[in-house]
């Protein structure tokens, strides 16, 4: 079976974890600081704050911006549920824009239409490893005085016009086990604003500036030394892993081009995709459905996934939620029924990628 994702852990991680265990210092300490400084050097952001997971990194980012309680955050309805849960957790209201089927991310036009006098922030999601259209979203946010939080959980290293995501607004990265950079669980917040960075450090550690000196009502969002010990060697292998993902994506696109009813993922002009997922759309023209394609792939020993099978609001717990405003989002409605992601991770050999190509062609009954 070729799995949809794979977790690769080397001897460096084993040795660093042992070193931490033997040091007796397990909670946030020097290893976490090292991860922050190495991620800062690698990123285009000036400050990096490590936290316990990607969801709380979104919560911390929203809280650090001091958005008035009950104001609205405009985000994508085509995302993992954490995006919505984080906004609610921060005491804010969720309003959605709609996506462009070309990059699966928020369109500036839909954000424009969703903004009201109660809007305080925009939260684009860089889905599957491709940056949202920050070139147009940033001036729009600036003109309306809106804060920007980037959900970059799936897009470590993705660029737009040569600049890495997470350096436009306040950036939020996940280090969950299957993400491009991982520590099992973990999160990183990035910002170029020193005051926001200062508040993030307080929020992470009970609002505490120094021992028993509390400056705000905070949380325990701290990362452990064990998490950082897993993340550090992963970070040094991230560029090589991304290169391999890019090569695998290129090979998939070459092998799958020109099939009616199969829409391949595109990289928008000026963007560098890091291929967290290689997501195709099975449209009506194919004469089949993505569910049938997934079944055929399983029979051929190829894993796949629906990310995400429904718009994020399409569950009773959100449709009936006072903090979630649901309007018409037709592109997300359609695209969420068509998407299927194929294996693209760095552990795949060229032969594996060719197996995926043959299996997809077979599932669509082409040669
Ligand atoms: C993974 C993910 C998150 C949440 O990260 P966790 O580390 O799992 O808490 C948030 N947003 C998106 C788009 C994600 O894919």
Coordinates of N, CA, C and O in Angstrom, one line a residue, residues 149-253:
X149 N -4.3 37.3 9.9 CA -3.7 36.1 10.5 C -3.6 35.1 9.3 O -4.6 34.8 8.7
X150 N -2.4 34.5 9.1 CA -2.3 33.5 8.0 C -2.3 32.1 8.6 O -1.4 31.8 9.4
X151 N -3.3 31.3 8.2 CA -3.2 29.9 8.6 C -2.3 29.2 7.6 O -2.7 28.8 6.5
X152 N -1.1 29.0 8.1 CA 0.0 28.4 7.2 C 0.3 27.0 7.7 O 1.4 26.5 7.4
X153 N -0.7 26.4 8.3 CA -0.5 25.0 8.9 C 0.0 24.0 7.9 O 0.7 23.1 8.2
X154 N -0.3 24.2 6.6 CA 0.0 23.3 5.6 C 1.1 23.8 4.6 O 1.3 23.2 3.5
X155 N 1.7 25.0 4.9 CA 2.4 25.7 3.9 C 3.8 26.2 4.3 O 4.3 27.2 3.8
X156 N 4.5 25.4 5.1 CA 5.9 25.8 5.5 C 6.8 26.0 4.3 O 7.1 25.0 3.6
X157 N 7.2 27.2 4.1 CA 8.1 27.5 3.0 C 7.4 28.0 1.7 O 8.1 28.3 0.8
X158 N 6.1 27.9 1.6 CA 5.4 28.4 0.4 C 5.7 29.9 0.2 O 5.8 30.6 1.2
X159 N 5.9 30.3 -1.0 CA 6.2 31.7 -1.3 C 5.2 32.3 -2.3 O 4.6 31.6 -3.1
X160 N 5.1 33.6 -2.2 CA 4.4 34.4 -3.2 C 5.3 35.7 -3.4 O 5.7 36.3 -2.5
X161 N 5.6 35.9 -4.7 CA 6.5 36.9 -5.1 C 7.8 36.9 -4.3 O 8.3 37.9 -3.8
X162 N 8.3 35.7 -4.1 CA 9.6 35.5 -3.5 C 9.6 35.6 -2.0 O 10.6 35.4 -1.3
X163 N 8.4 35.8 -1.4 CA 8.4 36.0 0.1 C 7.6 34.8 0.7 O 6.5 34.4 0.3
X164 N 8.1 34.3 1.8 CA 7.5 33.2 2.5 C 6.2 33.5 3.2 O 6.1 34.6 3.9
X165 N 5.3 32.6 3.2 CA 4.0 32.8 4.0 C 4.4 32.9 5.5 O 5.4 32.3 5.9
X166 N 3.6 33.6 6.2 CA 3.8 33.7 7.6 C 4.5 35.0 7.9 O 4.7 35.4 9.1
X167 N 4.9 35.8 6.8 CA 5.7 37.0 7.0 C 4.8 38.2 6.6 O 5.3 39.3 6.6
X168 N 3.6 37.9 6.1 CA 2.7 39.0 5.7 C 1.9 39.6 6.9 O 2.0 40.7 7.2
X169 N 1.1 38.7 7.5 CA 0.4 39.1 8.7 C 1.0 38.4 9.9 O 2.2 38.1 9.9
X170 N 0.2 38.0 10.9 CA 0.8 37.1 11.9 C 0.6 35.7 11.3 O -0.5 35.3 10.9
X171 N 1.7 34.9 11.3 CA 1.6 33.6 10.7 C 1.4 32.5 11.7 O 1.9 32.6 12.9
X172 N 0.8 31.4 11.3 CA 0.5 30.3 12.2 C 0.8 29.0 11.5 O 0.3 28.7 10.5
X173 N 1.8 28.2 12.1 CA 2.2 27.0 11.5 C 1.9 25.8 12.4 O 2.0 25.9 13.7
X174 N 1.5 24.7 11.9 CA 1.3 23.4 12.6 C 2.4 22.5 12.5 O 3.0 22.4 11.4
X175 N 2.8 21.8 13.5 CA 3.8 20.8 13.5 C 3.2 19.4 13.8 O 3.9 18.5 14.3
X176 N 2.0 19.3 13.4 CA 1.3 18.0 13.6 C 2.0 16.9 12.8 O 2.6 17.2 11.8
X177 N 1.9 15.7 13.2 CA 2.6 14.5 12.7 C 2.7 14.4 11.1 O 3.7 14.0 10.6
X178 N 1.6 14.8 10.4 CA 1.6 14.6 9.0 C 1.9 15.9 8.2 O 1.9 15.9 7.0
X179 N 2.2 17.0 8.9 CA 2.5 18.2 8.2 C 3.9 18.2 7.6 O 4.8 17.4 8.0
X180 N 4.2 19.2 6.7 CA 5.6 19.1 6.0 C 6.7 19.3 7.0 O 7.8 18.7 6.8
X181 N 6.5 20.0 8.1 CA 7.4 20.1 9.2 C 6.7 19.6 10.4 O 5.6 20.1 10.7
X182 N 7.3 18.6 11.2 CA 6.5 18.0 12.3 C 7.3 17.7 13.5 O 8.5 17.6 13.5
X183 N 6.5 17.7 14.6 CA 7.1 17.3 15.9 C 6.0 16.4 16.7 O 6.0 16.4 17.9
X184 N 5.2 15.7 15.9 CA 4.1 15.0 16.5 C 2.9 15.9 16.8 O 1.9 15.8 16.1
X185 N 3.0 16.8 17.7 CA 2.2 17.9 17.9 C 3.1 19.1 18.1 O 4.2 19.0 18.7
X186 N 2.6 20.3 17.7 CA 3.4 21.5 17.9 C 2.9 22.6 17.0 O 2.1 22.4 16.1
X187 N 3.3 23.8 17.3 CA 2.9 25.0 16.5 C 3.9 26.1 16.6 O 4.7 26.1 17.6
X188 N 4.0 27.0 15.6 CA 4.9 28.1 15.6 C 4.1 29.3 15.1 O 3.4 29.3 14.2
X189 N 4.2 30.4 15.9 CA 3.6 31.7 15.5 C 4.7 32.6 15.0 O 5.8 32.7 15.6
X190 N 4.5 33.3 13.9 CA 5.5 34.2 13.4 C 4.9 35.6 13.2 O 3.7 35.8 13.0
X191 N 5.8 36.6 13.5 CA 5.3 38.0 13.3 C 6.5 38.9 13.1 O 7.6 38.6 13.5
X192 N 6.3 40.1 12.5 CA 7.3 41.1 12.3 C 7.1 42.2 13.3 O 7.8 43.2 13.3
X193 N 6.1 42.1 14.2 CA 5.7 43.1 15.1 C 6.2 42.8 16.5 O 5.7 41.8 17.1
X194 N 7.1 43.5 17.0 CA 7.8 43.2 18.3 C 6.7 43.2 19.5 O 6.9 42.4 20.4
X195 N 5.8 44.1 19.4 CA 4.8 44.2 20.5 C 3.9 42.9 20.5 O 3.5 42.4 21.5
X196 N 3.5 42.5 19.3 CA 2.7 41.3 19.1 C 3.5 40.1 19.6 O 3.0 39.2 20.3
X197 N 4.8 40.0 19.3 CA 5.7 38.9 19.7 C 5.7 38.9 21.2 O 5.7 37.8 21.9
X198 N 5.9 40.0 21.8 CA 5.9 40.1 23.3 C 4.7 39.6 23.9 O 4.7 38.8 24.9
X199 N 3.5 40.0 23.4 CA 2.2 39.5 23.9 C 2.1 38.0 23.7 O 1.6 37.3 24.6
X200 N 2.6 37.5 22.6 CA 2.5 36.1 22.3 C 3.3 35.3 23.4 O 2.8 34.2 23.8
X201 N 4.4 35.8 23.7 CA 5.2 35.1 24.8 C 4.5 35.1 26.1 O 4.6 34.1 26.9
X202 N 3.8 36.2 26.4 CA 3.0 36.2 27.7 C 1.9 35.3 27.6 O 1.6 34.5 28.6
X203 N 1.1 35.3 26.5 CA -0.1 34.5 26.3 C 0.3 33.0 26.5 O -0.5 32.3 27.1
X204 N 1.4 32.6 25.9 CA 1.9 31.2 26.0 C 2.1 30.8 27.4 O 1.9 29.6 27.7
X205 N 2.5 31.6 28.3 CA 3.0 31.2 29.6 C 2.3 31.9 30.7 O 2.8 32.7 31.5
X206 N 0.9 31.8 30.7 CA 0.1 32.3 31.8 C 0.1 33.8 32.0 O -0.2 34.3 33.1
X207 N 0.5 34.5 31.0 CA 0.6 35.9 31.1 C 1.7 36.4 32.0 O 1.7 37.6 32.4
X208 N 2.7 35.6 32.2 CA 3.7 35.9 33.2 C 5.0 36.5 32.6 O 5.6 35.9 31.7
X209 N 5.3 37.7 33.0 CA 6.5 38.4 32.5 C 7.8 37.8 33.2 O 8.8 37.5 32.6
X210 N 7.7 37.7 34.5 CA 8.7 37.1 35.4 C 7.9 36.4 36.5 O 6.7 36.4 36.5
X211 N 8.6 35.6 37.3 CA 8.0 34.8 38.3 C 6.9 35.6 39.1 O 7.2 36.6 39.7
X212 N 5.7 35.1 39.0 CA 4.5 35.7 39.7 C 4.2 37.2 39.3 O 3.6 37.9 40.0
X213 N 4.8 37.6 38.2 CA 4.4 38.9 37.7 C 3.5 38.7 36.4 O 4.0 38.5 35.3
X214 N 2.2 38.8 36.7 CA 1.2 38.5 35.6 C 0.8 39.8 34.9 O 0.4 40.8 35.6
X215 N 0.8 39.8 33.6 CA 0.4 41.1 32.9 C -0.9 40.9 32.1 O -1.4 41.9 31.6
X216 N -1.3 39.7 31.8 CA -2.6 39.4 31.2 C -3.0 38.0 31.5 O -2.3 37.2 32.1
X217 N -4.3 37.8 31.3 CA -4.9 36.4 31.6 C -4.4 35.5 30.4 O -5.0 35.6 29.3
X218 N -3.5 34.7 30.7 CA -2.9 33.9 29.6 C -3.3 32.4 29.6 O -4.4 32.1 30.1
X219 N -2.5 31.6 29.0 CA -2.8 30.1 28.9 C -1.5 29.4 29.2 O -0.4 30.0 29.3
X220 N -1.6 28.1 29.2 CA -0.4 27.2 29.1 C -0.4 26.7 27.7 O -1.1 25.7 27.4
X221 N 0.3 27.4 26.8 CA 0.4 27.0 25.4 C 1.9 26.5 25.1 O 2.3 26.5 24.0
X222 N 2.6 26.2 26.2 CA 4.1 25.9 26.0 C 4.3 24.6 25.2 O 3.6 23.6 25.4
X223 N 5.4 24.7 24.5 CA 5.9 23.5 23.8 C 6.9 22.8 24.7 O 7.6 23.4 25.5
X224 N 7.0 21.4 24.6 CA 7.9 20.7 25.4 C 9.3 20.6 24.7 O 9.4 20.7 23.5
X225 N 10.3 20.3 25.5 CA 11.7 20.1 24.9 C 11.7 18.9 24.0 O 12.4 18.8 23.0
X226 N 10.8 17.9 24.3 CA 10.8 16.7 23.5 C 10.2 17.0 22.1 O 10.7 16.5 21.1
X227 N 9.2 17.8 22.1 CA 8.7 18.3 20.8 C 9.7 19.0 19.9 O 9.9 18.7 18.7
X228 N 10.4 19.9 20.6 CA 11.5 20.6 19.8 C 12.6 19.7 19.4 O 13.2 19.9 18.3
X229 N 12.9 18.7 20.2 CA 14.0 17.7 19.8 C 13.6 16.9 18.6 O 14.4 16.5 17.8
X230 N 12.3 16.7 18.3 CA 11.9 16.0 17.1 C 11.9 17.0 16.0 O 12.2 16.7 14.8
X231 N 11.4 18.3 16.2 CA 11.3 19.3 15.1 C 12.6 19.7 14.6 O 12.7 20.0 13.3
X232 N 13.7 19.8 15.4 CA 14.9 20.4 14.9 C 15.6 19.7 13.7 O 15.8 20.2 12.7
X233 N 15.7 18.3 13.9 CA 16.3 17.6 12.7 C 15.3 17.6 11.5 O 15.8 17.6 10.3
X234 N 14.0 17.7 11.8 CA 13.0 17.7 10.7 C 13.2 19.0 9.9 O 13.1 19.1 8.7
X235 N 13.5 20.1 10.7 CA 13.7 21.5 10.0 C 14.9 21.4 9.1 O 14.8 22.0 8.0
X236 N 15.9 20.8 9.6 CA 17.1 20.7 8.7 C 16.9 19.9 7.4 O 17.6 20.0 6.4
X237 N 15.9 19.0 7.4 CA 15.6 18.2 6.2 C 14.4 18.8 5.4 O 14.0 18.2 4.4
X238 N 13.8 19.9 5.9 CA 12.6 20.4 5.3 C 12.8 20.8 3.8 O 12.0 20.4 2.9
X239 N 13.9 21.5 3.5 CA 14.1 22.0 2.1 C 14.3 20.8 1.2 O 13.7 20.8 0.1
X240 N 15.0 19.7 1.6 CA 15.2 18.5 0.8 C 13.8 17.8 0.6 O 13.5 17.4 -0.5
X241 N 13.0 17.8 1.6 CA 11.7 17.2 1.6 C 10.8 17.9 0.6 O 10.1 17.3 -0.2
X242 N 10.9 19.2 0.7 CA 10.0 20.1 -0.2 C 10.4 19.9 -1.7 O 9.6 19.7 -2.6
X243 N 11.7 19.8 -1.9 CA 12.3 19.6 -3.3 C 11.7 18.3 -3.8 O 11.3 18.2 -5.0
X244 N 11.7 17.2 -3.0 CA 11.2 15.9 -3.4 C 9.7 16.0 -3.7 O 9.2 15.4 -4.6
X245 N 8.9 16.7 -2.8 CA 7.5 16.9 -3.1 C 7.3 17.6 -4.4 O 6.4 17.2 -5.2
X246 N 8.1 18.6 -4.7 CA 7.9 19.4 -6.0 C 8.2 18.4 -7.1 O 7.4 18.4 -8.1
X247 N 9.2 17.6 -7.0 CA 9.5 16.7 -8.1 C 8.4 15.6 -8.3 O 8.0 15.3 -9.4
X248 N 7.9 15.1 -7.2 CA 6.8 14.2 -7.2 C 5.5 14.8 -7.9 O 4.8 14.1 -8.7
X249 N 5.3 16.0 -7.5 CA 4.1 16.7 -8.1 C 4.3 16.9 -9.6 O 3.3 16.7 -10.4
X250 N 5.5 17.2 -10.0 CA 5.8 17.4 -11.4 C 5.5 16.1 -12.2 O 4.9 16.1 -13.2
X251 N 6.0 15.0 -11.6 CA 5.8 13.7 -12.2 C 4.3 13.3 -12.3 O 3.9 12.7 -13.3
X252 N 3.6 13.6 -11.2 CA 2.2 13.3 -11.2 C 1.5 14.1 -12.4 O 0.7 13.5 -13.1
X253 N 1.8 15.4 -12.5 CA 1.1 16.2 -13.4 C 1.5 15.8 -14.9 O 0.6 15.7 -15.7

